[in-house]
Coordinates of C-alpha atoms in Angstrom, one line a residue:
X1 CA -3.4 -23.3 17.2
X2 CA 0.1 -23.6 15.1
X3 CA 3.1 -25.7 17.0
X4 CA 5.1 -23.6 18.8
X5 CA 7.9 -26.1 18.3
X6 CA 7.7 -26.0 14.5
X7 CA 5.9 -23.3 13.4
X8 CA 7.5 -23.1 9.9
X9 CA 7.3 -25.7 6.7
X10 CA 8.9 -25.7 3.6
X11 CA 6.6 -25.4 0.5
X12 CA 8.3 -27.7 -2.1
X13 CA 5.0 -27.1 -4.9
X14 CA 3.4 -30.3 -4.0
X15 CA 0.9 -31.3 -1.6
X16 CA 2.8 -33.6 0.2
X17 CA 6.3 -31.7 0.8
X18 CA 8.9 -31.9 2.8
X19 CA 9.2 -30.2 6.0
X20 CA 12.2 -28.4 8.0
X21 CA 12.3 -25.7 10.3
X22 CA 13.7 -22.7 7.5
X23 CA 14.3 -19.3 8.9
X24 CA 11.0 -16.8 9.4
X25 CA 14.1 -14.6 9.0
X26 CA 14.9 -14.9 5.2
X27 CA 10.9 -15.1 4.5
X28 CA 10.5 -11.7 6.6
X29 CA 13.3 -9.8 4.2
X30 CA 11.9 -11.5 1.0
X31 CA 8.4 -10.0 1.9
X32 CA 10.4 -6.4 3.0
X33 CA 12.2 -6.5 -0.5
X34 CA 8.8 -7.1 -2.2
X35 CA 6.9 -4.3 -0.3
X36 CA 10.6 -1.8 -1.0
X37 CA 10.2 -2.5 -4.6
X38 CA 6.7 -1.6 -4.7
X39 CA 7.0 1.6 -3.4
X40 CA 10.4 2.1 -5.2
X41 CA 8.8 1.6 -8.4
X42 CA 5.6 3.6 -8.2
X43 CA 7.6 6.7 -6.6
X44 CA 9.7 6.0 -9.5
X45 CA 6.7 6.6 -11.9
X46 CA 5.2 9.2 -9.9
X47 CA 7.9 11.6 -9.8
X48 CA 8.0 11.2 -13.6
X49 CA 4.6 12.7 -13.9
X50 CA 5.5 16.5 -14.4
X51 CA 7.7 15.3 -17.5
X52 CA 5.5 12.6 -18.8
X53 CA 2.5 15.7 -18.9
X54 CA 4.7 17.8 -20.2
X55 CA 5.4 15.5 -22.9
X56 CA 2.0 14.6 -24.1
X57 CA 0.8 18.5 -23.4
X58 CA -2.0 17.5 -21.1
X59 CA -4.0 19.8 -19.0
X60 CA -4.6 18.9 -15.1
X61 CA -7.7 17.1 -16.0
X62 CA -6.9 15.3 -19.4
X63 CA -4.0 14.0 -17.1
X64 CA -6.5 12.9 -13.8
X65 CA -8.4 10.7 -16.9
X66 CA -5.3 9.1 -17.4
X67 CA -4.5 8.5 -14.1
X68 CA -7.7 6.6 -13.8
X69 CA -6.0 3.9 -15.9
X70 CA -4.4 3.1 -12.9
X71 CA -6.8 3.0 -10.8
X72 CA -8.8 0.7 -13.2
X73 CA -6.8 -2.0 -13.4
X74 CA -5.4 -1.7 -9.8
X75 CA -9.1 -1.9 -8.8
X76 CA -10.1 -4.8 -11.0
X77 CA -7.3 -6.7 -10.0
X78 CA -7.7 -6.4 -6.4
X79 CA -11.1 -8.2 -6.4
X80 CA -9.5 -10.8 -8.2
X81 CA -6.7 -11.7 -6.3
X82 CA -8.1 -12.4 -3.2
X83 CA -9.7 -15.5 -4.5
X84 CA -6.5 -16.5 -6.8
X85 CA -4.5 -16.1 -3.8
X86 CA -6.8 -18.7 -2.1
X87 CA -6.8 -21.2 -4.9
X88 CA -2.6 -20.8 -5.7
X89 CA -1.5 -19.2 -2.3
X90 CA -0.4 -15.5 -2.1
X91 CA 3.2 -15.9 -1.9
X92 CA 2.8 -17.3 -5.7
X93 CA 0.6 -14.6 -6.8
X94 CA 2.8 -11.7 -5.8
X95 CA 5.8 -13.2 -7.3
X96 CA 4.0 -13.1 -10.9
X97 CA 2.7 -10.1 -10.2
X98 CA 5.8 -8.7 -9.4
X99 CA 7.5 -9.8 -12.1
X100 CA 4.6 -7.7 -14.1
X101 CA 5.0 -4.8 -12.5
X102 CA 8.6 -5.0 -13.0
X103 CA 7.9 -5.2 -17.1
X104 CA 5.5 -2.7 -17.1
X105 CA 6.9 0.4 -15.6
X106 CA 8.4 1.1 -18.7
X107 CA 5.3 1.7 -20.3
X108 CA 4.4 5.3 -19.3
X109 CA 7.3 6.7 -21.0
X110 CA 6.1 5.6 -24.1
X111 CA 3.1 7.2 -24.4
X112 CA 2.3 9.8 -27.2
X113 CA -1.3 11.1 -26.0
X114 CA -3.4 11.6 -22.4
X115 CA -5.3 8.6 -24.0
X116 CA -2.5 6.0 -24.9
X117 CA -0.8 6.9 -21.4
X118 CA -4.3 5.8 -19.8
X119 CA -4.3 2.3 -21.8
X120 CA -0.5 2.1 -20.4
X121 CA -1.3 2.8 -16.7
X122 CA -4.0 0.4 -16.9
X123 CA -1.2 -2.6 -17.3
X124 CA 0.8 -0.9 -14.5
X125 CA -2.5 -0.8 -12.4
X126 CA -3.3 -3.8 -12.7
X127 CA 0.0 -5.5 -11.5
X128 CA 0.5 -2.7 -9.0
X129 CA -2.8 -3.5 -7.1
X130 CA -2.6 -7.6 -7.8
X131 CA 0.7 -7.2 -6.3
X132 CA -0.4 -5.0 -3.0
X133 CA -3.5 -7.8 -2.3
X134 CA -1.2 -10.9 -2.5
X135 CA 1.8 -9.1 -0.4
X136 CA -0.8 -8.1 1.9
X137 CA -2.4 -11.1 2.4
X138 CA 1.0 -13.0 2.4
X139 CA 2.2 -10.4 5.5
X140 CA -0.7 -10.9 7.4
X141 CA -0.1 -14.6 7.5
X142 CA 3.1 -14.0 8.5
X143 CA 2.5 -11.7 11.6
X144 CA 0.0 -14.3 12.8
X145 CA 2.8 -16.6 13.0
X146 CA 5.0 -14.2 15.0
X147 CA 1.9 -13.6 16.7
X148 CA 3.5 -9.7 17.2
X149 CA 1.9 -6.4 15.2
X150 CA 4.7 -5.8 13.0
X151 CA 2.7 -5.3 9.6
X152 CA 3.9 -1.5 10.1
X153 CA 7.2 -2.5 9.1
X154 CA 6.7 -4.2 6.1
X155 CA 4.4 -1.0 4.9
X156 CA 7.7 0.7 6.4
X157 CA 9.6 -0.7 3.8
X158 CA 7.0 0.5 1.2
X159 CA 7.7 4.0 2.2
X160 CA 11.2 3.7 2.5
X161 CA 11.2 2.5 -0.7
X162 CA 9.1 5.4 -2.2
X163 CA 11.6 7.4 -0.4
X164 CA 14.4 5.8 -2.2
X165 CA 12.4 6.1 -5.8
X166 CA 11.8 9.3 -5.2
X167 CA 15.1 10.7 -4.4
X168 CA 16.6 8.2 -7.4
X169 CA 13.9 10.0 -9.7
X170 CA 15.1 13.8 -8.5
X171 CA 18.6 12.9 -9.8
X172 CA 17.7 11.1 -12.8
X173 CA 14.8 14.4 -13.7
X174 CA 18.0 16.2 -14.3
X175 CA 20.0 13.5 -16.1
X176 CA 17.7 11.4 -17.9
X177 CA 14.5 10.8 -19.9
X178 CA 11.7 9.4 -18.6
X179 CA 12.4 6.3 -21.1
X180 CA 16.1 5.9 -20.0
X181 CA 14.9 6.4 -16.6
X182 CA 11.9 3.8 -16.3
X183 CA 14.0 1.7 -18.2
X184 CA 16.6 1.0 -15.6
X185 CA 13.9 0.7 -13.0
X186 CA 12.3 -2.1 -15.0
X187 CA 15.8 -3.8 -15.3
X188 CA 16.3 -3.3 -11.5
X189 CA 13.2 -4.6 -10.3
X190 CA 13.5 -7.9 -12.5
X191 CA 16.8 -8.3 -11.0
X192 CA 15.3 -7.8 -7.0
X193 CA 12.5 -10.6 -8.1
X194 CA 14.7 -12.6 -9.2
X195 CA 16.5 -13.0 -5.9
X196 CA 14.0 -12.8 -3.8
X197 CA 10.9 -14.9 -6.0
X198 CA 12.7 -18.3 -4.5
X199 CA 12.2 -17.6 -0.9
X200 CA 9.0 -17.0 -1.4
X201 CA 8.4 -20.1 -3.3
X202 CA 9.8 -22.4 -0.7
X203 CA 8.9 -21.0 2.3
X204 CA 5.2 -20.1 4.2
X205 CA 3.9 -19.6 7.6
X206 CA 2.1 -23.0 9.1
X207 CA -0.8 -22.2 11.3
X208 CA -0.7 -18.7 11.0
X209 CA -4.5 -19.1 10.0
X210 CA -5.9 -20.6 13.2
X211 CA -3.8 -18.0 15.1
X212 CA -6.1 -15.6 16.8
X213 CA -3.4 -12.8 17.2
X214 CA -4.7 -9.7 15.6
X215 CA -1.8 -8.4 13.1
X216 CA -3.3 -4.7 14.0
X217 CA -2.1 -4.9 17.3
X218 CA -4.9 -5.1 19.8
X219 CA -3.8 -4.1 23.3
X220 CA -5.8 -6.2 26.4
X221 CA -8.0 -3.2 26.6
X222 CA -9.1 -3.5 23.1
X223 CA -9.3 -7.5 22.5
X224 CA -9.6 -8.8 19.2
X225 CA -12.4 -10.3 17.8
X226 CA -12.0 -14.5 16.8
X227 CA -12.0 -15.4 13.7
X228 CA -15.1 -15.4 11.8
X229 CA -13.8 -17.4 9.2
X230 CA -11.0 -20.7 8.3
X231 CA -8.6 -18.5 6.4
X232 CA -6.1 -20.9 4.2
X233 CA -2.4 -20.0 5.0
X234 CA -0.1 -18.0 2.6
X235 CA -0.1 -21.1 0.7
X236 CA -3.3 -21.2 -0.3
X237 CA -5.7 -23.3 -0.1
X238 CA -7.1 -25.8 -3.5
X239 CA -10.8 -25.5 -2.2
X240 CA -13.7 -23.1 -2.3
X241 CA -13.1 -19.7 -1.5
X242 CA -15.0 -19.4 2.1
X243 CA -18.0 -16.9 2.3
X244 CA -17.7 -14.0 4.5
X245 CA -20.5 -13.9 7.3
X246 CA -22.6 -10.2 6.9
X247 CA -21.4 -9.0 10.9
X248 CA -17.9 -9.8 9.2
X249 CA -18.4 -8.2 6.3
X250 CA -20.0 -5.2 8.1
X251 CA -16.8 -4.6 10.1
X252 CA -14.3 -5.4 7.8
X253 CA -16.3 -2.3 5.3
X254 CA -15.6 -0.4 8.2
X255 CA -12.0 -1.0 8.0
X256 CA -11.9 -0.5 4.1
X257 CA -13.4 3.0 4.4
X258 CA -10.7 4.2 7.5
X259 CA -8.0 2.8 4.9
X260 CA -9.8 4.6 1.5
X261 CA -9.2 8.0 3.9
X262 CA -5.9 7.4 4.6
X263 CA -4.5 6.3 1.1
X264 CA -6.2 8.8 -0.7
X265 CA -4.1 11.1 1.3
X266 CA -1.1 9.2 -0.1
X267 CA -1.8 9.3 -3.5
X268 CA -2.6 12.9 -3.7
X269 CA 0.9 13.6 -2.1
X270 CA 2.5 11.3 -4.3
X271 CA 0.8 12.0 -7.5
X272 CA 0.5 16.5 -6.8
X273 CA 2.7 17.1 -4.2
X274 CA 5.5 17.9 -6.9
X275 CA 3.4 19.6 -9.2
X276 CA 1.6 21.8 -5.7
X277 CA 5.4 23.0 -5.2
X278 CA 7.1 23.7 -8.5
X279 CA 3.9 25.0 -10.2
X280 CA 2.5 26.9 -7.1
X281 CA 5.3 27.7 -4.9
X282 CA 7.9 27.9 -8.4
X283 CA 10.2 24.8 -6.1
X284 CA 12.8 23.8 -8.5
X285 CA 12.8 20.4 -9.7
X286 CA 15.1 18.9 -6.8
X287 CA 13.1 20.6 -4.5
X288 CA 9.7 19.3 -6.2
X289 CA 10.8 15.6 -6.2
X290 CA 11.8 15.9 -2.5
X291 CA 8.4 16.7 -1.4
X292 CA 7.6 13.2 -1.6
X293 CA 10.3 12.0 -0.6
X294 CA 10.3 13.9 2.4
X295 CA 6.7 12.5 2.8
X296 CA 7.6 9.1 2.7
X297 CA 10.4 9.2 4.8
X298 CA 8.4 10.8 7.6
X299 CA 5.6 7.7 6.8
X300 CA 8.6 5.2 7.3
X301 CA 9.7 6.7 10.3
X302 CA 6.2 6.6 11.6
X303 CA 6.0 3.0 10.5
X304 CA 8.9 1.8 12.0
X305 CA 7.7 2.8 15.1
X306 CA 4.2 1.2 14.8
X307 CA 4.8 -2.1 16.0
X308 CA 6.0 -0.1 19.9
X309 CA 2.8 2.2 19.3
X310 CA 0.0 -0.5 18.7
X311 CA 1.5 -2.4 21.9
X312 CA 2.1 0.4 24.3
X313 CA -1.6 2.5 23.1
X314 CA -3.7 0.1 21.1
X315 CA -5.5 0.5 18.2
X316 CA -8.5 2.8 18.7
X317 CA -5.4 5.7 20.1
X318 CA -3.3 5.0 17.3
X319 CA -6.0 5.5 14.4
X320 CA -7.5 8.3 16.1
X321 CA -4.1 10.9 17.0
X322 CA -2.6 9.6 13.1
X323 CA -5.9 10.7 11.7
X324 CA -5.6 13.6 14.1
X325 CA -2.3 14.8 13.0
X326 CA -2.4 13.9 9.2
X327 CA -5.5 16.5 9.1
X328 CA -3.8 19.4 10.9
X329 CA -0.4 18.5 8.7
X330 CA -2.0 18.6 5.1
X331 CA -4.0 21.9 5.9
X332 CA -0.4 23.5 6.7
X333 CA 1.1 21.5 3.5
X334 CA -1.9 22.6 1.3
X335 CA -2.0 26.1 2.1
X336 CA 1.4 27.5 3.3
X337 CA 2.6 30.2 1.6
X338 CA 6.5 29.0 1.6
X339 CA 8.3 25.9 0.6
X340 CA 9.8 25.2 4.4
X341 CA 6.1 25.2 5.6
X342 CA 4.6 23.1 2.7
X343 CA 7.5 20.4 3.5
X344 CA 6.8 20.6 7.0
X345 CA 2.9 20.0 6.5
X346 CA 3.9 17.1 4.1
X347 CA 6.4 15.5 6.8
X348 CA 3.5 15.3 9.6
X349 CA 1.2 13.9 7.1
X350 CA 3.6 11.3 6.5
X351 CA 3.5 10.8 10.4
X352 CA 0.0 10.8 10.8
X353 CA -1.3 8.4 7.9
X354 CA 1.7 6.0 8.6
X355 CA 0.4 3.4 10.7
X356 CA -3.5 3.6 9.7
X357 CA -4.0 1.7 6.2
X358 CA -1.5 -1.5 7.9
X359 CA -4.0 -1.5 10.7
X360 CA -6.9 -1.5 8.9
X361 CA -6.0 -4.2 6.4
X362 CA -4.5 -6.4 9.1
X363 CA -7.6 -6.2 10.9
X364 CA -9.4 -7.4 7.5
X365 CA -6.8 -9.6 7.6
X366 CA -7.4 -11.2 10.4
X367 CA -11.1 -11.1 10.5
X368 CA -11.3 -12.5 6.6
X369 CA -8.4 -13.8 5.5
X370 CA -7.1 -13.2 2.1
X371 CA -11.0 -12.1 0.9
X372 CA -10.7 -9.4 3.8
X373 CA -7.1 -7.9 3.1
X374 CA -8.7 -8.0 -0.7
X375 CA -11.1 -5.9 0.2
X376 CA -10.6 -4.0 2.7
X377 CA -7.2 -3.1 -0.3
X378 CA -9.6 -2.5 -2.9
X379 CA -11.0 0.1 -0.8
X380 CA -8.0 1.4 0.6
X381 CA -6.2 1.6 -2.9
X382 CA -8.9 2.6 -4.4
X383 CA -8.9 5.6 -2.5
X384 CA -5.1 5.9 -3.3
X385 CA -5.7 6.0 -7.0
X386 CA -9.0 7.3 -7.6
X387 CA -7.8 10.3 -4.9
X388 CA -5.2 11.9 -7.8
X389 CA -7.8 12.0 -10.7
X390 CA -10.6 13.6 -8.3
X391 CA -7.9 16.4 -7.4
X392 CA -7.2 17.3 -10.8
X393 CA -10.8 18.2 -11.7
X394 CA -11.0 19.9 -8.7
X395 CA -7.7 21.9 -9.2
X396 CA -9.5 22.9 -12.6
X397 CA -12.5 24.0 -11.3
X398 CA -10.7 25.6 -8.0
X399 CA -6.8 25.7 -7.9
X400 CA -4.7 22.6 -6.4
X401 CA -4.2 24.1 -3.2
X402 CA -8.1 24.1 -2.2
X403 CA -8.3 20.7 -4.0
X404 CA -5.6 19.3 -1.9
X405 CA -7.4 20.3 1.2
X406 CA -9.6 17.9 0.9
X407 CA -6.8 15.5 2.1
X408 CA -7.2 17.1 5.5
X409 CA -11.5 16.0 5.8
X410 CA -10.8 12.5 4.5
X411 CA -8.1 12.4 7.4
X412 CA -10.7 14.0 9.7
X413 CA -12.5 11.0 8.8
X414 CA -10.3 8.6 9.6
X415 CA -9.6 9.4 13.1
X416 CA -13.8 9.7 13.6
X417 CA -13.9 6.2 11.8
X418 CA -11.1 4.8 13.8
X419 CA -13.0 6.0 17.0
X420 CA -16.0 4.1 15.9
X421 CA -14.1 1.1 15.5
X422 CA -13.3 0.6 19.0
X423 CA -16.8 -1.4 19.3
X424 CA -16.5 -3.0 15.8
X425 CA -16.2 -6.7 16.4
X426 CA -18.5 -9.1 14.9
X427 CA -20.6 -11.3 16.5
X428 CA -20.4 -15.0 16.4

């Protein structure tokens, strides 16, 4: 069990640094400005899409291949970092992989053809989901230390930050092109690393390993499984990367596939919800770009509040109504025949799916250490970028209403999942 009288070290680089009691203060903002900037630059990107297609002339599906570049190198990456983030500690890794996300934003507005746009994303991808693995991995270690469920918030600040990219991106759509535009994001993200790259150089949890606290927020009625496993803190540890037991793996699967549902709900919204309302329901382009933005807001709302909702309900509740709720929200958004009711259905989707995905990895997390948020993120992710591509061959073949729809079942199956889990602890 960590020290409750020192509970924080400072990481100097070397094995034998010194040690003072910084503030979990300054780390906590670093790791919010790293999840903001995250979903500030892919909303960025996202709400670019319409013009980047337009650009290259690609149809819906010729575009969902490219989009797959994305999900390529987010999904290669991810099973990777895990075990770098053991060997050089996750508060290293997302610092270079934020700097590489900050570089290659720029990217996608250079592309001439559906093909070069793919080999661009896949950069993007890659750096986008190393990123999400080692920030994940570096929260987690950080809520065990606090030994409260407040991953919510910093997935809070990803939405917030989508938010914020979004509604930057509806004023720029009118103003600039998507190369002036991506441009300045890449110039503004550099500059947020920059400042934020030396807390989390110097500073990591100690003990947060051997705490037993779950970061999803078990409730005495649901109690949290022990550790199956002697997960290295966010500084990582210089040995072997430890072998997940199968029970462990089992449950942690589980956890993936609840966060899979969820996220491919937030890609579809994020990569089709302005296209579903200026192509379908003839939204002008302010109004198109605020569909997300409206959706992420909600999810940050609903975030912000997770931390008081885990305590007061518990997990198995809290999977189970956002499941519930992002279902019923995303048939209305889908399938209304007026903007007002297609942003309303967006905004209790965002509600709904908002505290799900930071349960689910935190309870990898905490079962697996760095290897479980790794994969129960590649699932989860992958769901989020392979969800976009799978909706435009559908909206093809069907029309992007019906293919949006099947947002709504993957929800469904979420809150059936998250049901399931309330027995899902492995056994030592």
């Amino acid at each position: 069990m960590p020290n409750p009288n020192k509970p924080w070290t400072v990481y100097t680089g070397s094995r034998g640094g010194s040690t003072s009691p910084p503030s979990a203060a300054r780390l906590r903002i670093a790791l919010t400005a790293f999840f903001a900037l995250d979903g500030f630059l892919f909303a960025g990107w996202v709400v670019r899409i319409p013009a980047v297609k337009h650009h290259i002339s690609a149809s819906a599906s010729s575009l969902g291949l490219a989009l797959l570049g994305v999900s390529a190198g987010a999904v290669i990456t991810m099973v990777l970092t895990g075990r770098l983030c053991h060997r050089y500690g996750s508060h290293r890794v997302g610092v270079w992989c934020g700097i590489l996300l900050s570089l290659s934003i720029a990217l996608p507005a250079h592309a001439g053809s559906a093909l070069t746009l793919g080999l661009l994303l896949l950069v993007f991808g890659a750096a986008y989901g190393g990123m999400n693995v080692a920030m994940n991995s570096a929260a987690v270690d950080l809520v065990a230390a606090l030994r409260r469920p407040v991953l919510p918030t910093f997935h809070a600040a990803f939405s917030f930050g989508g938010m914020a990219g979004a509604g930057v991106g509806g004023i720029a759509a009118g103003h600039l092109s998507p190369v002036a535009h991506l441009t300045l994001l890449a110039a503004t993200a550099l500059l947020v690393t920059a400042v934020a790259a030396p807390v989390m150089l110097r500073n990591t949890p100690e003990g947060a390993a051997e705490s037993t606290a779950p970061p999803g927020g078990s409730t005495p009625s649901e109690p949290a499984a022990p550790p199956a496993h002697s997960a290295p803190s966010a500084a990582g540890s210089r040995g072997a990367v430890p072998r997940m037991s199968p029970a462990v793996r089992r449950v942690v699967l589980l956890f993936g596939v609840i966060a899979l549902c969820t996220a491919y709900g937030e890609g579809a919204l994020a990569e089709w919800s302005a296209l579903h309302l200026s192509q379908d329901l003839h939204a002008t382009p302010g109004t198109a770009a605020a569909g997300y933005s409206l959706f992420a807001l909600a999810m940050g709302v609903g975030r912000l509040t997770g931390t008081a909702l885990l305590e007061r309900f518990g997990q198995t509740r809290t999977l189970v109504s956002g499941g519930g709720a992002a279902a019923a929200g995303m048939l209305l958004g889908s399938l209304a025949p007026t903007v007002p009711l297609t942003l309303a259905g967006f905004a209790v989707t965002g509600l709904g799916l908002a505290n799900i995905f930071p349960v689910a990895v935190g309870r990898a997390g905490a079962l697996a250490g760095p290897g479980g948020v790794a994969a129960a993120s590649t699932l989860g992710y992958g769901g989020m970028l392979v969800g976009p591509p799978v909706i435009g061959f559908l909206a093809d073949w069907l029309s992007l209403p019906i293919a949006l729809t099947t947002v709504t079942l993957l929800s469904a199956a979420a809150a059936a999942l998250g049901y399931v889990s309330r027995t899902a602890s492995p056994r030592p």
